mmCIF file of C-alpha atoms in Angstrom:
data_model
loop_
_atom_site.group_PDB
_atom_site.id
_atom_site.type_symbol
_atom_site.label_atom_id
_atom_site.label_comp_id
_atom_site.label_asym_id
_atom_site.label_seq_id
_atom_site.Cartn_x
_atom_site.Cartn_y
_atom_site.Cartn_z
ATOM 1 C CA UNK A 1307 -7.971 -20.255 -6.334
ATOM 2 C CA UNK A 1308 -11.496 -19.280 -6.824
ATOM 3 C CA UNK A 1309 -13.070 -16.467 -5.657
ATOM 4 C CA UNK A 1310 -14.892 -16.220 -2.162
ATOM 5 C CA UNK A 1311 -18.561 -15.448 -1.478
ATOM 6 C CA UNK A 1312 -19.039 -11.822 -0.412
ATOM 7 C CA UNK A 1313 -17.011 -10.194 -3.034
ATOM 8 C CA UNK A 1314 -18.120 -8.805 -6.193
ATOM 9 C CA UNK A 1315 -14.836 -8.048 -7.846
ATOM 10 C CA UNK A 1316 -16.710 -6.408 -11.139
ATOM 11 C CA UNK A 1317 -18.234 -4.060 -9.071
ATOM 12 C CA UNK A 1318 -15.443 -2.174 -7.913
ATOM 13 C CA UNK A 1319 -14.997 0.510 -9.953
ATOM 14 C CA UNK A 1320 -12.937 2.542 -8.140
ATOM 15 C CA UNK A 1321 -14.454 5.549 -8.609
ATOM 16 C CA UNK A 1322 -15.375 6.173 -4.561
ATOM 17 C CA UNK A 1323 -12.414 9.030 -5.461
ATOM 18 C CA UNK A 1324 -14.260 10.977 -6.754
ATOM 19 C CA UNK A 1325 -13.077 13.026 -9.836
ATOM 20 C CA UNK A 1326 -9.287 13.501 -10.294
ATOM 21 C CA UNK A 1327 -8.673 14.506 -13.740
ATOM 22 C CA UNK A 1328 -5.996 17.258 -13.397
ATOM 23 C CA UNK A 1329 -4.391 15.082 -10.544
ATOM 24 C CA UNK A 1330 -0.702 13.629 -10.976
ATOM 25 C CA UNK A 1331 -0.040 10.568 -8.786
ATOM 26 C CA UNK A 1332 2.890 8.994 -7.941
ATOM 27 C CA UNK A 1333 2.413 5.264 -6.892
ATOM 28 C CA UNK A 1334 5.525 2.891 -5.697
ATOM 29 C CA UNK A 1335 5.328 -0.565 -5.491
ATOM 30 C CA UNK A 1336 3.206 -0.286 -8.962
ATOM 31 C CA UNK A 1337 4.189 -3.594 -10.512
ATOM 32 C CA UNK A 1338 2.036 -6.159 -9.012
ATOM 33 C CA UNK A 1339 -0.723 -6.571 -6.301
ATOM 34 C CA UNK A 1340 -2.275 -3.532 -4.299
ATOM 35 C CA UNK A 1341 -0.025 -0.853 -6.366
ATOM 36 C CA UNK A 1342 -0.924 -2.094 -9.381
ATOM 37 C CA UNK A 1343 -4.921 -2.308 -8.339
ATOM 38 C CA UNK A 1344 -4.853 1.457 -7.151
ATOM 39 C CA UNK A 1345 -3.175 2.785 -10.061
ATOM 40 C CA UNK A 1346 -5.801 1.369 -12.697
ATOM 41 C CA UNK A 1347 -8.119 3.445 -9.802
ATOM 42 C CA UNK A 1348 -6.253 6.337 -9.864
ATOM 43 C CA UNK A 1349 -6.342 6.428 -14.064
ATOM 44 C CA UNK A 1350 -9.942 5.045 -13.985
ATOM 45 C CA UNK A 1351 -10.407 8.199 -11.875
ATOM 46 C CA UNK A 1352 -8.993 10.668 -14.323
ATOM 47 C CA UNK A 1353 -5.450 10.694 -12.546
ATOM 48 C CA UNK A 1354 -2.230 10.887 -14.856
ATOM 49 C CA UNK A 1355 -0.346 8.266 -12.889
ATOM 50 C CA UNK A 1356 3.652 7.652 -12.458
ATOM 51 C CA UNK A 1357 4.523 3.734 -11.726
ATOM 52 C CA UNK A 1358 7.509 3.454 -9.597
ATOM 53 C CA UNK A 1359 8.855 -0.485 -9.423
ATOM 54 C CA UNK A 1360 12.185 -1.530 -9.575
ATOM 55 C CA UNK A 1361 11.141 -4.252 -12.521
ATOM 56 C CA UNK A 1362 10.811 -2.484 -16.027
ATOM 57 C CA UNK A 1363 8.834 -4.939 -17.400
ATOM 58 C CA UNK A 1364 5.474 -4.785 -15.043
ATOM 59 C CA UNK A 1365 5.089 -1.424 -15.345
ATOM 60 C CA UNK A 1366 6.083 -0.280 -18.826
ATOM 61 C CA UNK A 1367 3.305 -2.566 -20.003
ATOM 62 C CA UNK A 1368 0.839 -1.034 -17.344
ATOM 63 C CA UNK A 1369 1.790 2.424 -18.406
ATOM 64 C CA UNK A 1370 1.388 1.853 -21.752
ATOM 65 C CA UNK A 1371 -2.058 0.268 -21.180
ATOM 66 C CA UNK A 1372 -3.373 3.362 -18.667
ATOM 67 C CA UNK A 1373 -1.900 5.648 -20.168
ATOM 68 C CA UNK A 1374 0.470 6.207 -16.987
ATOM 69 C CA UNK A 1375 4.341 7.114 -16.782
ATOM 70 C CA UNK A 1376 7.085 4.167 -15.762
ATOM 71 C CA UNK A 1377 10.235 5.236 -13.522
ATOM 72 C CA UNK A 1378 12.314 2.223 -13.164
ATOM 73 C CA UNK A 1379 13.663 2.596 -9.341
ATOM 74 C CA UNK A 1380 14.823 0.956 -6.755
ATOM 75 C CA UNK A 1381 14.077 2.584 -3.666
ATOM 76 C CA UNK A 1382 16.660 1.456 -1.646
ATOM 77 C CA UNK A 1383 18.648 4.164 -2.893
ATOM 78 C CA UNK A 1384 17.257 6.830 -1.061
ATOM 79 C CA UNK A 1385 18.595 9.871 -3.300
ATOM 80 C CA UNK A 1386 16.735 8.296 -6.256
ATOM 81 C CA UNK A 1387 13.604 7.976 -4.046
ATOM 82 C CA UNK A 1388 14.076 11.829 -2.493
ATOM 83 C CA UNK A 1389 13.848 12.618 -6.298
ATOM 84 C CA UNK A 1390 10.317 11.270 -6.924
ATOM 85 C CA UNK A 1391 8.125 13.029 -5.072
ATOM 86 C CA UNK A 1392 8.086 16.937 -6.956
ATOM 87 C CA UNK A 1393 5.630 17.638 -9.168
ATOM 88 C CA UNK A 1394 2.938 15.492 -7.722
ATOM 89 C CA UNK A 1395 -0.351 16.021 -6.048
ATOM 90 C CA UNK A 1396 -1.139 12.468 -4.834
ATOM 91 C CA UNK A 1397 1.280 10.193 -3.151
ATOM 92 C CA UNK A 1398 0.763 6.263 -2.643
ATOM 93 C CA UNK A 1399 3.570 4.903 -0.538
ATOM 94 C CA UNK A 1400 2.830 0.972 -1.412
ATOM 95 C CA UNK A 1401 6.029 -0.755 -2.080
ATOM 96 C CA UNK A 1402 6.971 -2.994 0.888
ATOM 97 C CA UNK A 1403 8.646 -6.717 1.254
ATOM 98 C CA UNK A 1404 9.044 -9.622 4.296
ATOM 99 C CA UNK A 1405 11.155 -11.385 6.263
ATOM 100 C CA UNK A 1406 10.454 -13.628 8.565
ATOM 101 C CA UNK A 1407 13.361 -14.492 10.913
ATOM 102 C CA UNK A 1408 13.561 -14.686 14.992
ATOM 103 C CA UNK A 1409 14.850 -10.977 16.440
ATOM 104 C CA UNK A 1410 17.999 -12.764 17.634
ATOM 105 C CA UNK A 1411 18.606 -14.149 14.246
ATOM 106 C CA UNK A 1412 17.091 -11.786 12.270
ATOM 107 C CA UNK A 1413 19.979 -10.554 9.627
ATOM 108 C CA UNK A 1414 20.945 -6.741 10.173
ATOM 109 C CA UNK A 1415 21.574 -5.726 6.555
ATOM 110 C CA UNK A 1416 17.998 -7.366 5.901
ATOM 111 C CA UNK A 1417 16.681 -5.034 8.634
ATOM 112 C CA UNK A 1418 18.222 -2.043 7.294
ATOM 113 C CA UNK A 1419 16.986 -3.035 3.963
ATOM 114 C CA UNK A 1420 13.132 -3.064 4.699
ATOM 115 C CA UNK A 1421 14.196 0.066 6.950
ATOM 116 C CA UNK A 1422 15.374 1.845 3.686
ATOM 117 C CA UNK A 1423 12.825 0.445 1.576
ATOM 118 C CA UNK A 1424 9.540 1.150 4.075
ATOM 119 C CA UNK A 1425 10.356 3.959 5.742
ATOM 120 C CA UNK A 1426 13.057 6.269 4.591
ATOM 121 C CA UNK A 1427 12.241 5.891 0.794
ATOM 122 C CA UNK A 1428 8.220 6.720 2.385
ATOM 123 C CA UNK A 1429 9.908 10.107 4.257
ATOM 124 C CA UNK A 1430 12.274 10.955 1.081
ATOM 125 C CA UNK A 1431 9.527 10.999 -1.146
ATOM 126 C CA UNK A 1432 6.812 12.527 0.788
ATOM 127 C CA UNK A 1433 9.841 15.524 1.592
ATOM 128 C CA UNK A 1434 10.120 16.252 -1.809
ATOM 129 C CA UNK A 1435 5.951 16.522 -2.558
ATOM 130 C CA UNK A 1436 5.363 18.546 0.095
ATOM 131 C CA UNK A 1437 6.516 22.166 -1.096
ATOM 132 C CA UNK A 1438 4.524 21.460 -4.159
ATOM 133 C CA UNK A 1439 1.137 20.465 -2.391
ATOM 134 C CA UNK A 1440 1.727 23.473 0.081
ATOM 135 C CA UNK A 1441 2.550 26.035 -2.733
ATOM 136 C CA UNK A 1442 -0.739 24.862 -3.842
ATOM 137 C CA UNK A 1443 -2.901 24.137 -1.134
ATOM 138 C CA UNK A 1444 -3.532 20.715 -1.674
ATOM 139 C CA UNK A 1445 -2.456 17.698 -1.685
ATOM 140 C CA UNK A 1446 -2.857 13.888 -0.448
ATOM 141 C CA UNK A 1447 -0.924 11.318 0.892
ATOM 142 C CA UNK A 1448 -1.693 7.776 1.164
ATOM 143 C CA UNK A 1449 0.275 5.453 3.200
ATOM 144 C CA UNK A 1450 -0.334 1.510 2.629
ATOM 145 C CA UNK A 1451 0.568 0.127 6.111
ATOM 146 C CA UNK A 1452 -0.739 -2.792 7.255
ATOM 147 C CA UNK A 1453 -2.665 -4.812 10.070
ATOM 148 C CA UNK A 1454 1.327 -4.740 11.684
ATOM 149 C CA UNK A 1455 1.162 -1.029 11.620
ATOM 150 C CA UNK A 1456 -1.249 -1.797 14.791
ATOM 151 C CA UNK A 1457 -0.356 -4.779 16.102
ATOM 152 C CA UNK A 1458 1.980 -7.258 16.526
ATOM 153 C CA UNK A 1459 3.283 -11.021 15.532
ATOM 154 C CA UNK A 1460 6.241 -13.170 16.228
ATOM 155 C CA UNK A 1461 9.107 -13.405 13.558
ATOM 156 C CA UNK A 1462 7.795 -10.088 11.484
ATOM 157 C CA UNK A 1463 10.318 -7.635 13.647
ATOM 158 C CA UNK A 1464 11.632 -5.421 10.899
ATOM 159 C CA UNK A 1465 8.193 -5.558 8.992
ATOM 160 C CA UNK A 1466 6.080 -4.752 12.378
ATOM 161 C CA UNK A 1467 8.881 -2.156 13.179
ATOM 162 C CA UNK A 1468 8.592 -0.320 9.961
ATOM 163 C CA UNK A 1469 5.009 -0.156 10.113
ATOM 164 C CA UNK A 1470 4.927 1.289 13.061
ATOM 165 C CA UNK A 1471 7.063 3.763 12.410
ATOM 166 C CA UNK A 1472 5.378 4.917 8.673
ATOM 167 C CA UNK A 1473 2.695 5.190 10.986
ATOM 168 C CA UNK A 1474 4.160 7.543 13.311
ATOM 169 C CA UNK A 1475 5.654 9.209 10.224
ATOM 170 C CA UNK A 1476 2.193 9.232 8.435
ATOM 171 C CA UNK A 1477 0.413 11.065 12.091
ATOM 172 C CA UNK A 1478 3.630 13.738 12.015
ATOM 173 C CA UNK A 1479 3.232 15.115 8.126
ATOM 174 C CA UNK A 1480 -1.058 15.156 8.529
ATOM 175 C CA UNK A 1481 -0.609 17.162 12.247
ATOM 176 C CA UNK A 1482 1.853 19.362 10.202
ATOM 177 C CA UNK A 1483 0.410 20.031 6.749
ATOM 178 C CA UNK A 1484 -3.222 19.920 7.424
ATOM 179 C CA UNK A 1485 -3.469 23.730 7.123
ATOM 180 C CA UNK A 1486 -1.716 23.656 3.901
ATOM 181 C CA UNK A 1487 -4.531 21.489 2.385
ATOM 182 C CA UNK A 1488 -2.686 18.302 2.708
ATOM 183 C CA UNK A 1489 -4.110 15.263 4.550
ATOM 184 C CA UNK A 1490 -2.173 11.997 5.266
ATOM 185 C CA UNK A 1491 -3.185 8.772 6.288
ATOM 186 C CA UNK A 1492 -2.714 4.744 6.496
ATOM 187 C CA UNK A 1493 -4.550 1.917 4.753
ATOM 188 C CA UNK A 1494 -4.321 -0.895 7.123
ATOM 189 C CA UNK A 1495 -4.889 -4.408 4.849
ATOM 190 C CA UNK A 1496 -4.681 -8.126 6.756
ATOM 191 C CA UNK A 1497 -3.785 -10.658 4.151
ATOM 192 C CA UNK A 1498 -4.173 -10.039 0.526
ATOM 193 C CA UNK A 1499 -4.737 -12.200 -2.523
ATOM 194 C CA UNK A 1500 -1.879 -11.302 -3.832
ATOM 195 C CA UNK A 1501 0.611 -13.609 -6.306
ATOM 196 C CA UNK A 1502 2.925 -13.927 -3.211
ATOM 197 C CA UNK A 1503 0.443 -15.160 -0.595
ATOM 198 C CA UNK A 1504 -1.539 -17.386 -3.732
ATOM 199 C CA UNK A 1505 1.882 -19.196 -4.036
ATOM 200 C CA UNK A 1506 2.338 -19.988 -0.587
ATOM 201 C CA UNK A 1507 -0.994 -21.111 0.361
ATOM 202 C CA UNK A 1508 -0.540 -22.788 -2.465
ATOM 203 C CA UNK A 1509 2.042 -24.562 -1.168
ATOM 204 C CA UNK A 1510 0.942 -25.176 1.991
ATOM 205 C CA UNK A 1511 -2.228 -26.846 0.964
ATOM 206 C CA UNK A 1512 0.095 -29.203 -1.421
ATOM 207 C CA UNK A 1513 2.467 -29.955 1.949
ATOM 208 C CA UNK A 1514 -0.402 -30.824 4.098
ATOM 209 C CA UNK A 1515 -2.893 -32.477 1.194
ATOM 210 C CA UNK A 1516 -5.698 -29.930 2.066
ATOM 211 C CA UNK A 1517 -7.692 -27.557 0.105
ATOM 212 C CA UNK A 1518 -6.610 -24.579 -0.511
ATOM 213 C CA UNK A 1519 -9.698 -22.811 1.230
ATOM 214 C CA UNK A 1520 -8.938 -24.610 4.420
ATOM 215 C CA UNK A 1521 -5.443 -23.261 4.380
ATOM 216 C CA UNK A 1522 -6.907 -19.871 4.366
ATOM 217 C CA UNK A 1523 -9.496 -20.319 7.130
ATOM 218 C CA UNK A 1524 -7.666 -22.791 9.256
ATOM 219 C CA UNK A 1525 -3.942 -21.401 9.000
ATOM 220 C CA UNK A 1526 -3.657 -18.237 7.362
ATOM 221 C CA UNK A 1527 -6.757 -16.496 8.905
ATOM 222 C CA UNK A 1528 -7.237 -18.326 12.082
ATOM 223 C CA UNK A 1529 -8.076 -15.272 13.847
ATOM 224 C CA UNK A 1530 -9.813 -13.241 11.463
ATOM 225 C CA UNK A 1531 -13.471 -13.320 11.472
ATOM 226 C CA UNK A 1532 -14.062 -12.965 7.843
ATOM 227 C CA UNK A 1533 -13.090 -15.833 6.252
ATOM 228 C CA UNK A 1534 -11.468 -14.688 3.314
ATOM 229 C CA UNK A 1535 -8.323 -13.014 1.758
ATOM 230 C CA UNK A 1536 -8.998 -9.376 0.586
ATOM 231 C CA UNK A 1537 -8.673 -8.122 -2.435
ATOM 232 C CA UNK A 1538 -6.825 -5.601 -3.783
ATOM 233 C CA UNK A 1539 -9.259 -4.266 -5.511
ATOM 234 C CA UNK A 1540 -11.130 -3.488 -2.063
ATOM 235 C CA UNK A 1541 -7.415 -2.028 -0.732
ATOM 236 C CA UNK A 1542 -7.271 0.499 -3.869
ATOM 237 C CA UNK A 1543 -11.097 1.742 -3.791
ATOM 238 C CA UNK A 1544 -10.541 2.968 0.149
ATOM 239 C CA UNK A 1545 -6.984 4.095 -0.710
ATOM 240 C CA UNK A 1546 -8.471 6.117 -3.864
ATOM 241 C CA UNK A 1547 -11.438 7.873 -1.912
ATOM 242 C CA UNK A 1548 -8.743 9.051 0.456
ATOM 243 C CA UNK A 1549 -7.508 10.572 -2.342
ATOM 244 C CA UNK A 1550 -10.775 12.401 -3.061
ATOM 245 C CA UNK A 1551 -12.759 15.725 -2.273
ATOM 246 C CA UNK A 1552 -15.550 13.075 0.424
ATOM 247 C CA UNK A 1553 -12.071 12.950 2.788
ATOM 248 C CA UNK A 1554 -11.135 16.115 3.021
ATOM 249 C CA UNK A 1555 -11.623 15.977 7.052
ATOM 250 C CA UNK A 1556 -9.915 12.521 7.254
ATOM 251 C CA UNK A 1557 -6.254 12.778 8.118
ATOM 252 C CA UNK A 1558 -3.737 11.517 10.601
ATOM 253 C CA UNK A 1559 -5.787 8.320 11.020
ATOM 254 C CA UNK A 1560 -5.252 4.686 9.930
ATOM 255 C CA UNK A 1561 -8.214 2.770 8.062
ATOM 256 C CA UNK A 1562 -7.735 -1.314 8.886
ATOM 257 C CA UNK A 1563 -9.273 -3.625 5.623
ATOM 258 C CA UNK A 1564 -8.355 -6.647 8.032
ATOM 259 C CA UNK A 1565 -11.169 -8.761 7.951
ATOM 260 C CA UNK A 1566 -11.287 -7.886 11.709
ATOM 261 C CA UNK A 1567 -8.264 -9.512 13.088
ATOM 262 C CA UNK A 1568 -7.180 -6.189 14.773
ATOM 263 C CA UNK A 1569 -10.315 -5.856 16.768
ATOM 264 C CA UNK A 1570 -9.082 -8.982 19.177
#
């Protein structure tokens, strides 16, 4: 799939954040996509950076290439997650999955799941980081939420759910811990190039014989009024200056990169 007008990819740099050489971050979801795009930020920035995916394999090699540190976890278990969070000054809560499924058919155990996995494993980790960034009067938290954090759409109820409620989550800890220091907030993407949605407009532009392009525009942004997929490159820049000293004043708030589909 080839690259859409409007976005220089080489020229984000990710360094919007500012200097954070000193900083420890702790990124989930690190393997692939928008975690692995804002931890290359983070380093670039001077960060030392702990990957958190439940497959070894995508980030032992990123580690080893910035320089980072790999925990191997799944964060469905939620006393492994509650474990993660000390000794950090940065927080990314990225790791996330879907299902799509009718609420009267929607399987329980796969609710509870993306429950677990987007909220709980979010609070559990955040819990344990907070002493530390209070003891030392400072500390961020980034929450990657998405365009269902604010709205809603049919079929998505335990992703929409979840959202919403890492948002409420993400509005309670920045009311709470802004005089220690500590903001918190929520990056808001629509759709993102990422290897899952690639493989499924992918295959929807081999199931209807159409380009790929007009899968995007015509299907998969149909209500967005920029035209094109974002990239996670342009997820991790805002997510990174959140992190830095130019949004110190920014908390409790939530930041859409939707390609305007929430303003409808």
């Amino acid at each position: 799939m080839e690259d859409r007008p409007g976005v220089d990819r080489a020229s984000t740099g990710l360094a919007g954040g500012g200097d954070l050489r000193g900083r420890r971050a702790l990124v989930t979801g690190a393997g692939s996509g928008i975690g692995d795009a804002i931890a290359r930020g983070l380093a670039n920035a001077g960060a030392h950076v702990v990957l958190v995916d439940k497959v070894a394999d995508s980030i032992e090699s990123l580690a080893a290439e910035i320089g980072g540190t790999p925990r191997v976890v799944d964060l469905c278990d939620l006393d492994a997650a509650g474990e993660l969070g000390t000794d950090v000054d940065i927080v990314v809560n990225n790791a996330g999955v879907q299902h799509v499924a009718p609420v009267h058919r929607f399987p329980t155990d796969t609710f509870s799941m993306m429950f677990d996995l987007m909220v709980q494993a979010p609070f559990r980790i955040i819990r344990s980081a907070l002493p530390g960034m209070y003891e030392q009067g400072w500390g961020r938290i980034v929450n990657v939420s998405s365009a269902h954090g604010l709205r809603a759409s049919p079929y998505k109820g335990a992703y929409v759910a979840a959202k919403h409620a890492l948002e409420g989550l993400s509005k309670t800890v920045a009311v709470e811990a802004a005089r220690h220091g500590v903001t918190s907030n929520c990056v808001n993407p629509g759709f993102v190039r990422t290897p899952l949605v690639e493989t499924q407009v992918a295959e929807q532009a081999r199931l209807h014989r159409v380009p790929e392009e007009q899968v995007i525009e015509d299907v998969l942004l149909e209500r967005t009024p920029v035209k094109r997929l974002v990239e996670p490159e342009e997820v991790a820049e805002l997510a990174i200056w959140l992190c830095g000293p130019g949004s110190a004043s920014i908390t409790g708030t939530s930041l859409p990169m939707d390609g305007g589909w929430t303003a409808h």
